[in-house]
Amino acid sequence: MSPKQFDVKNQICLDFIVVHGQDYHGAGWAHNGGLPVELTLRDDGRLGIDPIEELSTLRKQQLADISNQSVRSANEQLRGIEGDTVEIAVEFGDSDATKLGVAVRESSDEEERTLFSSAPFSQLSRLNRHF
């Protein structure tokens, strides 16, 4: 269970996410202390989870802004972007694809990578670390 805090003055509920790893012995890490998020109740009654506003102070130079591009074109524009801490915001448009995702931390031989993927109609997201 992750620690939570309620800011009475601003009426904000914060959650400090902790991700526990299972196969971490060969990866060089055991757990991930996630970013603090704000929990809200959306107009449609669903839970809203958004990074806290204060995280915007950590943002530096924008490395890419890609809209209405094919996967091939987007990949070409993203090639060469590197970093240990990079914020990625992705919104996929209408597609006939059965699986959508983003691969990060991929080695040049494609033997190692982390894949965030989602099946559009299943409301199921996955994180898969290949090493």
JSON list of C-alpha atoms in Angstrom, two decimals:
[
{"chain": "A", "resi": 1, "resn": "MET", "atom": "CA", "xyz": [0.00, 0.00, 0.00]},
{"chain": "A", "resi": 2, "resn": "SER", "atom": "CA", "xyz": [1.38, 3.40, -0.90]},
{"chain": "A", "resi": 3, "resn": "PRO", "atom": "CA", "xyz": [1.30, 6.40, 1.45]},
{"chain": "A", "resi": 4, "resn": "LYS", "atom": "CA", "xyz": [-1.46, 8.94, 0.93]},
{"chain": "A", "resi": 5, "resn": "GLN", "atom": "CA", "xyz": [-1.94, 12.49, 2.11]},
{"chain": "A", "resi": 6, "resn": "PHE", "atom": "CA", "xyz": [-4.92, 14.82, 2.10]},
{"chain": "A", "resi": 7, "resn": "ASP", "atom": "CA", "xyz": [-4.25, 18.56, 1.84]},
{"chain": "A", "resi": 8, "resn": "VAL", "atom": "CA", "xyz": [-7.22, 20.03, 3.73]},
{"chain": "A", "resi": 9, "resn": "LYS", "atom": "CA", "xyz": [-6.45, 23.64, 2.76]},
{"chain": "A", "resi": 10, "resn": "ASN", "atom": "CA", "xyz": [-6.46, 22.94, -1.00]},
{"chain": "A", "resi": 11, "resn": "GLN", "atom": "CA", "xyz": [-8.71, 19.84, -0.78]},
{"chain": "A", "resi": 12, "resn": "ILE", "atom": "CA", "xyz": [-6.26, 17.71, -2.73]},
{"chain": "A", "resi": 13, "resn": "CYS", "atom": "CA", "xyz": [-5.77, 13.97, -2.19]},
{"chain": "A", "resi": 14, "resn": "LEU", "atom": "CA", "xyz": [-2.23, 12.83, -3.03]},
{"chain": "A", "resi": 15, "resn": "ASP", "atom": "CA", "xyz": [-0.95, 9.30, -3.56]},
{"chain": "A", "resi": 16, "resn": "PHE", "atom": "CA", "xyz": [2.74, 8.40, -3.57]},
{"chain": "A", "resi": 17, "resn": "ILE", "atom": "CA", "xyz": [2.87, 5.38, -5.87]},
{"chain": "A", "resi": 18, "resn": "VAL", "atom": "CA", "xyz": [5.32, 2.56, -5.19]},
{"chain": "A", "resi": 19, "resn": "VAL", "atom": "CA", "xyz": [5.88, -0.09, -7.86]},
{"chain": "A", "resi": 20, "resn": "HIS", "atom": "CA", "xyz": [7.23, -3.41, -6.62]},
{"chain": "A", "resi": 21, "resn": "GLY", "atom": "CA", "xyz": [9.34, -5.46, -9.01]},
{"chain": "A", "resi": 22, "resn": "GLN", "atom": "CA", "xyz": [9.36, -9.24, -9.21]},
{"chain": "A", "resi": 23, "resn": "ASP", "atom": "CA", "xyz": [12.18, -10.10, -11.62]},
{"chain": "A", "resi": 24, "resn": "TYR", "atom": "CA", "xyz": [14.67, -7.53, -10.41]},
{"chain": "A", "resi": 25, "resn": "HIS", "atom": "CA", "xyz": [17.76, -9.59, -9.57]},
{"chain": "A", "resi": 26, "resn": "GLY", "atom": "CA", "xyz": [19.33, -9.20, -13.02]},
{"chain": "A", "resi": 27, "resn": "ALA", "atom": "CA", "xyz": [17.90, -5.75, -13.71]},
{"chain": "A", "resi": 28, "resn": "GLY", "atom": "CA", "xyz": [19.85, -3.79, -11.11]},
{"chain": "A", "resi": 29, "resn": "TRP", "atom": "CA", "xyz": [16.80, -2.43, -9.31]},
{"chain": "A", "resi": 30, "resn": "ALA", "atom": "CA", "xyz": [14.30, -3.69, -6.77]},
{"chain": "A", "resi": 31, "resn": "HIS", "atom": "CA", "xyz": [11.44, -1.17, -6.68]},
{"chain": "A", "resi": 32, "resn": "ASN", "atom": "CA", "xyz": [10.41, 2.10, -8.22]},
{"chain": "A", "resi": 33, "resn": "GLY", "atom": "CA", "xyz": [9.31, 5.06, -6.14]},
{"chain": "A", "resi": 34, "resn": "GLY", "atom": "CA", "xyz": [6.78, 6.62, -8.48]},
{"chain": "A", "resi": 35, "resn": "LEU", "atom": "CA", "xyz": [5.82, 10.23, -8.88]},
{"chain": "A", "resi": 36, "resn": "PRO", "atom": "CA", "xyz": [3.19, 11.71, -6.57]},
{"chain": "A", "resi": 37, "resn": "VAL", "atom": "CA", "xyz": [-0.21, 11.92, -8.21]},
{"chain": "A", "resi": 38, "resn": "GLU", "atom": "CA", "xyz": [-3.41, 13.80, -7.46]},
{"chain": "A", "resi": 39, "resn": "LEU", "atom": "CA", "xyz": [-6.57, 11.73, -7.09]},
{"chain": "A", "resi": 40, "resn": "THR", "atom": "CA", "xyz": [-9.80, 13.38, -8.23]},
{"chain": "A", "resi": 41, "resn": "LEU", "atom": "CA", "xyz": [-13.37, 12.41, -8.97]},
{"chain": "A", "resi": 42, "resn": "ARG", "atom": "CA", "xyz": [-14.10, 13.16, -12.62]},
{"chain": "A", "resi": 43, "resn": "ASP", "atom": "CA", "xyz": [-17.41, 14.53, -13.88]},
{"chain": "A", "resi": 44, "resn": "ASP", "atom": "CA", "xyz": [-18.31, 11.08, -15.23]},
{"chain": "A", "resi": 45, "resn": "GLY", "atom": "CA", "xyz": [-17.86, 9.54, -11.76]},
{"chain": "A", "resi": 46, "resn": "ARG", "atom": "CA", "xyz": [-14.57, 7.81, -12.59]},
{"chain": "A", "resi": 47, "resn": "LEU", "atom": "CA", "xyz": [-11.34, 8.15, -10.65]},
{"chain": "A", "resi": 48, "resn": "GLY", "atom": "CA", "xyz": [-8.92, 10.69, -12.09]},
{"chain": "A", "resi": 49, "resn": "ILE", "atom": "CA", "xyz": [-5.19, 10.16, -11.57]},
{"chain": "A", "resi": 50, "resn": "ASP", "atom": "CA", "xyz": [-2.87, 12.96, -12.68]},
{"chain": "A", "resi": 51, "resn": "PRO", "atom": "CA", "xyz": [0.71, 13.95, -11.84]},
{"chain": "A", "resi": 52, "resn": "ILE", "atom": "CA", "xyz": [0.79, 16.76, -9.28]},
{"chain": "A", "resi": 53, "resn": "GLU", "atom": "CA", "xyz": [1.05, 20.26, -10.75]},
{"chain": "A", "resi": 54, "resn": "GLU", "atom": "CA", "xyz": [4.38, 20.91, -9.00]},
{"chain": "A", "resi": 55, "resn": "LEU", "atom": "CA", "xyz": [6.10, 18.36, -11.29]},
{"chain": "A", "resi": 56, "resn": "SER", "atom": "CA", "xyz": [5.93, 20.93, -14.09]},
{"chain": "A", "resi": 57, "resn": "THR", "atom": "CA", "xyz": [8.87, 22.72, -12.40]},
{"chain": "A", "resi": 58, "resn": "LEU", "atom": "CA", "xyz": [11.07, 19.72, -13.29]},
{"chain": "A", "resi": 59, "resn": "ARG", "atom": "CA", "xyz": [10.41, 20.04, -17.02]},
{"chain": "A", "resi": 60, "resn": "LYS", "atom": "CA", "xyz": [13.25, 21.36, -19.12]},
{"chain": "A", "resi": 61, "resn": "GLN", "atom": "CA", "xyz": [13.59, 21.37, -22.91]},
{"chain": "A", "resi": 62, "resn": "GLN", "atom": "CA", "xyz": [10.86, 19.65, -24.93]},
{"chain": "A", "resi": 63, "resn": "LEU", "atom": "CA", "xyz": [12.57, 17.00, -27.05]},
{"chain": "A", "resi": 64, "resn": "ALA", "atom": "CA", "xyz": [9.74, 16.24, -29.48]},
{"chain": "A", "resi": 65, "resn": "ASP", "atom": "CA", "xyz": [6.17, 17.21, -30.32]},
{"chain": "A", "resi": 66, "resn": "ILE", "atom": "CA", "xyz": [4.65, 14.85, -32.86]},
{"chain": "A", "resi": 67, "resn": "SER", "atom": "CA", "xyz": [1.06, 15.00, -34.09]},
{"chain": "A", "resi": 68, "resn": "ASN", "atom": "CA", "xyz": [-0.86, 13.17, -36.80]},
{"chain": "A", "resi": 69, "resn": "GLN", "atom": "CA", "xyz": [2.11, 11.09, -37.95]},
{"chain": "A", "resi": 70, "resn": "SER", "atom": "CA", "xyz": [2.49, 7.48, -38.98]},
{"chain": "A", "resi": 71, "resn": "VAL", "atom": "CA", "xyz": [4.30, 5.14, -36.61]},
{"chain": "A", "resi": 72, "resn": "ARG", "atom": "CA", "xyz": [7.25, 5.03, -39.01]},
{"chain": "A", "resi": 73, "resn": "SER", "atom": "CA", "xyz": [7.49, 8.82, -39.17]},
{"chain": "A", "resi": 74, "resn": "ALA", "atom": "CA", "xyz": [7.15, 9.19, -35.39]},
{"chain": "A", "resi": 75, "resn": "ASN", "atom": "CA", "xyz": [9.87, 6.58, -34.82]},
{"chain": "A", "resi": 76, "resn": "GLU", "atom": "CA", "xyz": [12.23, 8.44, -37.16]},
{"chain": "A", "resi": 77, "resn": "GLN", "atom": "CA", "xyz": [11.65, 11.70, -35.27]},
{"chain": "A", "resi": 78, "resn": "LEU", "atom": "CA", "xyz": [12.18, 10.01, -31.89]},
{"chain": "A", "resi": 79, "resn": "ARG", "atom": "CA", "xyz": [15.37, 8.20, -32.92]},
{"chain": "A", "resi": 80, "resn": "GLY", "atom": "CA", "xyz": [18.31, 9.50, -30.94]},
{"chain": "A", "resi": 81, "resn": "ILE", "atom": "CA", "xyz": [16.33, 10.88, -28.00]},
{"chain": "A", "resi": 82, "resn": "GLU", "atom": "CA", "xyz": [17.92, 9.58, -24.82]},
{"chain": "A", "resi": 83, "resn": "GLY", "atom": "CA", "xyz": [17.72, 10.24, -21.11]},
{"chain": "A", "resi": 84, "resn": "ASP", "atom": "CA", "xyz": [17.42, 8.66, -17.71]},
{"chain": "A", "resi": 85, "resn": "THR", "atom": "CA", "xyz": [14.36, 10.75, -16.83]},
{"chain": "A", "resi": 86, "resn": "VAL", "atom": "CA", "xyz": [12.05, 11.61, -19.71]},
{"chain": "A", "resi": 87, "resn": "GLU", "atom": "CA", "xyz": [8.37, 12.51, -19.53]},
{"chain": "A", "resi": 88, "resn": "ILE", "atom": "CA", "xyz": [6.32, 10.86, -22.27]},
{"chain": "A", "resi": 89, "resn": "ALA", "atom": "CA", "xyz": [2.72, 11.87, -23.02]},
{"chain": "A", "resi": 90, "resn": "VAL", "atom": "CA", "xyz": [1.06, 9.77, -25.70]},
{"chain": "A", "resi": 91, "resn": "GLU", "atom": "CA", "xyz": [-2.43, 9.94, -27.12]},
{"chain": "A", "resi": 92, "resn": "PHE", "atom": "CA", "xyz": [-3.38, 7.42, -29.80]},
{"chain": "A", "resi": 93, "resn": "GLY", "atom": "CA", "xyz": [-6.10, 8.32, -32.27]},
{"chain": "A", "resi": 94, "resn": "ASP", "atom": "CA", "xyz": [-8.65, 6.03, -33.85]},
{"chain": "A", "resi": 95, "resn": "SER", "atom": "CA", "xyz": [-7.01, 2.90, -35.17]},
{"chain": "A", "resi": 96, "resn": "ASP", "atom": "CA", "xyz": [-7.81, -0.62, -36.30]},
{"chain": "A", "resi": 97, "resn": "ALA", "atom": "CA", "xyz": [-4.76, -1.84, -34.36]},
{"chain": "A", "resi": 98, "resn": "THR", "atom": "CA", "xyz": [-5.35, -4.56, -31.79]},
{"chain": "A", "resi": 99, "resn": "LYS", "atom": "CA", "xyz": [-2.37, -3.45, -29.71]},
{"chain": "A", "resi": 100, "resn": "LEU", "atom": "CA", "xyz": [-0.81, -0.02, -29.15]},
{"chain": "A", "resi": 101, "resn": "GLY", "atom": "CA", "xyz": [2.34, 0.78, -27.21]},
{"chain": "A", "resi": 102, "resn": "VAL", "atom": "CA", "xyz": [5.62, 2.56, -26.66]},
{"chain": "A", "resi": 103, "resn": "ALA", "atom": "CA", "xyz": [9.01, 0.86, -26.31]},
{"chain": "A", "resi": 104, "resn": "VAL", "atom": "CA", "xyz": [11.61, 2.69, -24.19]},
{"chain": "A", "resi": 105, "resn": "ARG", "atom": "CA", "xyz": [15.12, 1.96, -22.92]},
{"chain": "A", "resi": 106, "resn": "GLU", "atom": "CA", "xyz": [15.73, -0.26, -25.95]},
{"chain": "A", "resi": 107, "resn": "SER", "atom": "CA", "xyz": [19.26, -1.51, -26.62]},
{"chain": "A", "resi": 108, "resn": "SER", "atom": "CA", "xyz": [20.74, -1.13, -30.11]},
{"chain": "A", "resi": 109, "resn": "ASP", "atom": "CA", "xyz": [20.46, -4.90, -30.66]},
{"chain": "A", "resi": 110, "resn": "GLU", "atom": "CA", "xyz": [16.81, -4.83, -29.43]},
{"chain": "A", "resi": 111, "resn": "GLU", "atom": "CA", "xyz": [17.64, -7.51, -26.84]},
{"chain": "A", "resi": 112, "resn": "GLU", "atom": "CA", "xyz": [16.65, -5.23, -23.94]},
{"chain": "A", "resi": 113, "resn": "ARG", "atom": "CA", "xyz": [13.66, -2.90, -23.77]},
{"chain": "A", "resi": 114, "resn": "THR", "atom": "CA", "xyz": [10.69, -1.85, -21.70]},
{"chain": "A", "resi": 115, "resn": "LEU", "atom": "CA", "xyz": [7.33, -1.94, -23.46]},
{"chain": "A", "resi": 116, "resn": "PHE", "atom": "CA", "xyz": [4.22, -0.12, -22.30]},
{"chain": "A", "resi": 117, "resn": "SER", "atom": "CA", "xyz": [1.26, -1.48, -24.23]},
{"chain": "A", "resi": 118, "resn": "SER", "atom": "CA", "xyz": [-2.50, -1.41, -24.24]},
{"chain": "A", "resi": 119, "resn": "ALA", "atom": "CA", "xyz": [-5.26, -3.22, -26.09]},
{"chain": "A", "resi": 120, "resn": "PRO", "atom": "CA", "xyz": [-7.66, -0.44, -27.18]},
{"chain": "A", "resi": 121, "resn": "PHE", "atom": "CA", "xyz": [-10.93, -2.12, -26.28]},
{"chain": "A", "resi": 122, "resn": "SER", "atom": "CA", "xyz": [-9.89, -4.13, -23.22]},
{"chain": "A", "resi": 123, "resn": "GLN", "atom": "CA", "xyz": [-9.07, -1.30, -20.75]},
{"chain": "A", "resi": 124, "resn": "LEU", "atom": "CA", "xyz": [-5.98, -3.36, -19.90]},
{"chain": "A", "resi": 125, "resn": "SER", "atom": "CA", "xyz": [-2.48, -1.90, -19.91]},
{"chain": "A", "resi": 126, "resn": "ARG", "atom": "CA", "xyz": [0.76, -3.84, -19.58]},
{"chain": "A", "resi": 127, "resn": "LEU", "atom": "CA", "xyz": [4.36, -3.17, -18.68]},
{"chain": "A", "resi": 128, "resn": "ASN", "atom": "CA", "xyz": [6.83, -5.73, -19.99]},
{"chain": "A", "resi": 129, "resn": "ARG", "atom": "CA", "xyz": [10.57, -5.48, -19.30]},
{"chain": "A", "resi": 130, "resn": "HIS", "atom": "CA", "xyz": [12.70, -7.63, -21.63]},
{"chain": "A", "resi": 131, "resn": "PHE", "atom": "CA", "xyz": [16.29, -8.27, -20.58]}
]
